[in-house]
Tab-separated table of C-alpha atoms in Angstrom:
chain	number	residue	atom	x	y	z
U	16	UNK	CA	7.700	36.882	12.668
U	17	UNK	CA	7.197	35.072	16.109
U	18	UNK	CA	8.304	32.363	18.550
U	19	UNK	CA	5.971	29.961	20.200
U	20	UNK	CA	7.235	27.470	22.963
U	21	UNK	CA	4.461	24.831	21.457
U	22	UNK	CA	3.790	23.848	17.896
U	23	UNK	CA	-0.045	23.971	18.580
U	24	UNK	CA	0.679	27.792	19.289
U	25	UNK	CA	2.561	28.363	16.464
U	26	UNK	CA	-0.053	25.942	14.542
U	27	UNK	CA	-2.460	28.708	16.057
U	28	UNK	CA	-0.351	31.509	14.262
U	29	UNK	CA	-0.088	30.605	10.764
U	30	UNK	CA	-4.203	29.384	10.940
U	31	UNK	CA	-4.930	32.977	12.134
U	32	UNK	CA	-2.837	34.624	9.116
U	33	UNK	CA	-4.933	32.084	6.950
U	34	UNK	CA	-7.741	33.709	7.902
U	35	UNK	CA	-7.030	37.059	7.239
U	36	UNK	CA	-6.006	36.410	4.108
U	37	UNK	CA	-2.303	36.183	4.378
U	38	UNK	CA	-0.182	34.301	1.834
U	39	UNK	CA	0.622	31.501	4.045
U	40	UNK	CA	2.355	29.542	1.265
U	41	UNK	CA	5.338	31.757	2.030
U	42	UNK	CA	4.654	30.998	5.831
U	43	UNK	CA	7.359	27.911	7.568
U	44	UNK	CA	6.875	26.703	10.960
U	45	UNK	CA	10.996	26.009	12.340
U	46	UNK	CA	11.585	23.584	15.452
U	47	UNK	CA	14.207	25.382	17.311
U	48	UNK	CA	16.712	23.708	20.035
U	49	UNK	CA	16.182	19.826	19.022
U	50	UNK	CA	16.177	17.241	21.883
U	51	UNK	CA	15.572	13.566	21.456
U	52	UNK	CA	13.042	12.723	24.542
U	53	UNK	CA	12.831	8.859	25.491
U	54	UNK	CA	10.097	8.272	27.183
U	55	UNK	CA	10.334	4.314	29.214
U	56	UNK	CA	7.229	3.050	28.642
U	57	UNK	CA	7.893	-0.522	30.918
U	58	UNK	CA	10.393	-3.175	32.086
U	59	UNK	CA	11.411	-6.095	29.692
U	60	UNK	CA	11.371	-9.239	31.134
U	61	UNK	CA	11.640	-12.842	29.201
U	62	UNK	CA	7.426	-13.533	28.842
U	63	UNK	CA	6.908	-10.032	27.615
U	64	UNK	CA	9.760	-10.250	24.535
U	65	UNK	CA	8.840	-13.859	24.332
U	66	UNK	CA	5.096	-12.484	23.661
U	67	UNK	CA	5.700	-10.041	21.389
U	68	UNK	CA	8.086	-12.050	18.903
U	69	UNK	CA	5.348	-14.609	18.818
U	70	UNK	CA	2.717	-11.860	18.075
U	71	UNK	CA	4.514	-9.798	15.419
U	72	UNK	CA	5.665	-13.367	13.791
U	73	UNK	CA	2.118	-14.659	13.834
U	74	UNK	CA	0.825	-11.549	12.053
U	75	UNK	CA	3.390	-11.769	9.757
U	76	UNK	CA	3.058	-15.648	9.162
U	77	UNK	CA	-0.656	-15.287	8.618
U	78	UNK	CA	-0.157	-12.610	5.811
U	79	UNK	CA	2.686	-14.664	4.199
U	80	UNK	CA	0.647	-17.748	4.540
U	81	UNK	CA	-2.676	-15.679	3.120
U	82	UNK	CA	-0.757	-14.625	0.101
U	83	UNK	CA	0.588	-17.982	-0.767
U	84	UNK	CA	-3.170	-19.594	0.152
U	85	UNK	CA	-3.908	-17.576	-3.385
U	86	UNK	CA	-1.898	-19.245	-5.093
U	87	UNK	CA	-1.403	-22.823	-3.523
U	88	UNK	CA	-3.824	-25.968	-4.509
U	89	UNK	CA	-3.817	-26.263	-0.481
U	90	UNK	CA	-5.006	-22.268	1.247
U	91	UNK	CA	-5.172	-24.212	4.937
U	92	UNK	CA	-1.728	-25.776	4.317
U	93	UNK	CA	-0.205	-22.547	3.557
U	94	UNK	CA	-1.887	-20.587	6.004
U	95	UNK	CA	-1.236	-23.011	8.744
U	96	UNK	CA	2.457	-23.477	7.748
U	97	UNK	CA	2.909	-19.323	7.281
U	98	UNK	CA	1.638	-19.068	11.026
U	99	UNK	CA	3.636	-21.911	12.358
U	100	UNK	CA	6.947	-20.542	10.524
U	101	UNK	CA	5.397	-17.107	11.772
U	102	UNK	CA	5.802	-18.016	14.834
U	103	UNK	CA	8.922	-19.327	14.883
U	104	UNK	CA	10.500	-16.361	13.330
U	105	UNK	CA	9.489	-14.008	15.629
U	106	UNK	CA	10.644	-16.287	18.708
U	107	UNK	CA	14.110	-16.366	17.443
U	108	UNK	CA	14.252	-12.561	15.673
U	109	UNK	CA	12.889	-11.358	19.637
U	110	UNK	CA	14.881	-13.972	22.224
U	111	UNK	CA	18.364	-13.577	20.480
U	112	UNK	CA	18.845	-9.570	20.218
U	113	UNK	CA	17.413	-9.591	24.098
U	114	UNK	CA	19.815	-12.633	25.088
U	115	UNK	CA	22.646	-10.697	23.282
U	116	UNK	CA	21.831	-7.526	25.797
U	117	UNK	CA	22.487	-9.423	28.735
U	118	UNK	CA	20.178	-7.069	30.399
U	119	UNK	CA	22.140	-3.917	29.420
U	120	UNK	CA	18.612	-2.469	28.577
U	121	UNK	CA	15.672	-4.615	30.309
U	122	UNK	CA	12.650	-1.570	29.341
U	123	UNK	CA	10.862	-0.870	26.150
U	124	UNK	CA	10.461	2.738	25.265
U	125	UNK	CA	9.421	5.009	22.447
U	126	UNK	CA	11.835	8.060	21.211
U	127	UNK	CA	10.610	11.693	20.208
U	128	UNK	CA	11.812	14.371	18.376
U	129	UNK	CA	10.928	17.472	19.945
U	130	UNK	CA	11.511	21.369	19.786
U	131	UNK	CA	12.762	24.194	22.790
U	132	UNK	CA	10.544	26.697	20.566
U	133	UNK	CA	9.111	26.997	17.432
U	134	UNK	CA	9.792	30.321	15.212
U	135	UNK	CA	7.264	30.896	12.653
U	136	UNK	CA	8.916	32.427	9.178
U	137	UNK	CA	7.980	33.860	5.715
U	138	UNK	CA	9.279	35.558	2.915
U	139	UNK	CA	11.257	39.091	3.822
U	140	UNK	CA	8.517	40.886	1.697
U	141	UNK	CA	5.537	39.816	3.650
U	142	UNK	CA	7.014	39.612	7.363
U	143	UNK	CA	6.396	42.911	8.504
U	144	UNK	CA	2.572	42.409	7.113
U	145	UNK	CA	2.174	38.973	9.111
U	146	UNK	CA	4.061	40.368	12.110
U	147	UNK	CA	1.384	43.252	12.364
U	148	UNK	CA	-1.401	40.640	11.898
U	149	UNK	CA	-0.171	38.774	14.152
U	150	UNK	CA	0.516	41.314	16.934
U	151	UNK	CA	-3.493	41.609	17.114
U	152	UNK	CA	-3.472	37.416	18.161
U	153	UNK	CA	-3.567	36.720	21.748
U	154	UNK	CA	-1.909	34.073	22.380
């Protein structure tokens, strides 16, 4: 029926057939021409890994030591000891993998999935209806 080079625009497409009635359960928005996009968000350095183990273990340790604080005579002991092992835990589970690099990667970054183009498709039966509808969208 069409080809977008965003999803919003083919987002755009199928909402436009919705309104005009079209049966848009038929309708299936395809990412064409996959890439995986990393996007380097920062340099890793020892304080920042250091941090963030000792973060993510705390949060961790405090829910561990929360749920055994239910069911423990002593809450504060248990909390207290979940943080503390908390804590510990995420210094070790952080420092070794980034020791291990040997600074083969020293930034933190976040990966994405995203599409060249985006075809918009539907049942055989209804796609010369939707491509007529949709040849009155401006896009």
């Amino acid at each position: 029926m069409g080809s977008y080079p965003t999803y919003a625009e083919a987002q755009r497409a199928v909402d436009y057939l919705s309104e005009q009635d079209f049966p848009v359960h038929q309708v299936t928005i395809v990412g064409v021409d996959l890439m995986q996009v990393e996007r380097v968000t920062g340099r890793l350095t020892w304080p920042k890994v250091l941090g963030g183990g000792v973060l993510s273990g705390a949060w961790l340790g405090l829910f561990i030591g929360l749920v055994l604080g239910f069911f423990s005579p002593n809450p504060w002991g248990a909390l207290v000891t979940g943080l503390v092992a908390g804590v510990f835990f995420g210094l070790i589970t952080s420092a070794v993998p980034y020791a291990m690099a040997r600074g083969t990667r020293d930034f933190s970054s976040t990966m994405q999935l995203v599409a060249g183009r985006y075809d918009v498709l539907c049942d055989p039966q209804n796609a010369e209806k939707a491509r007529d509808l949709l040849a009155r969208l401006a896009i």
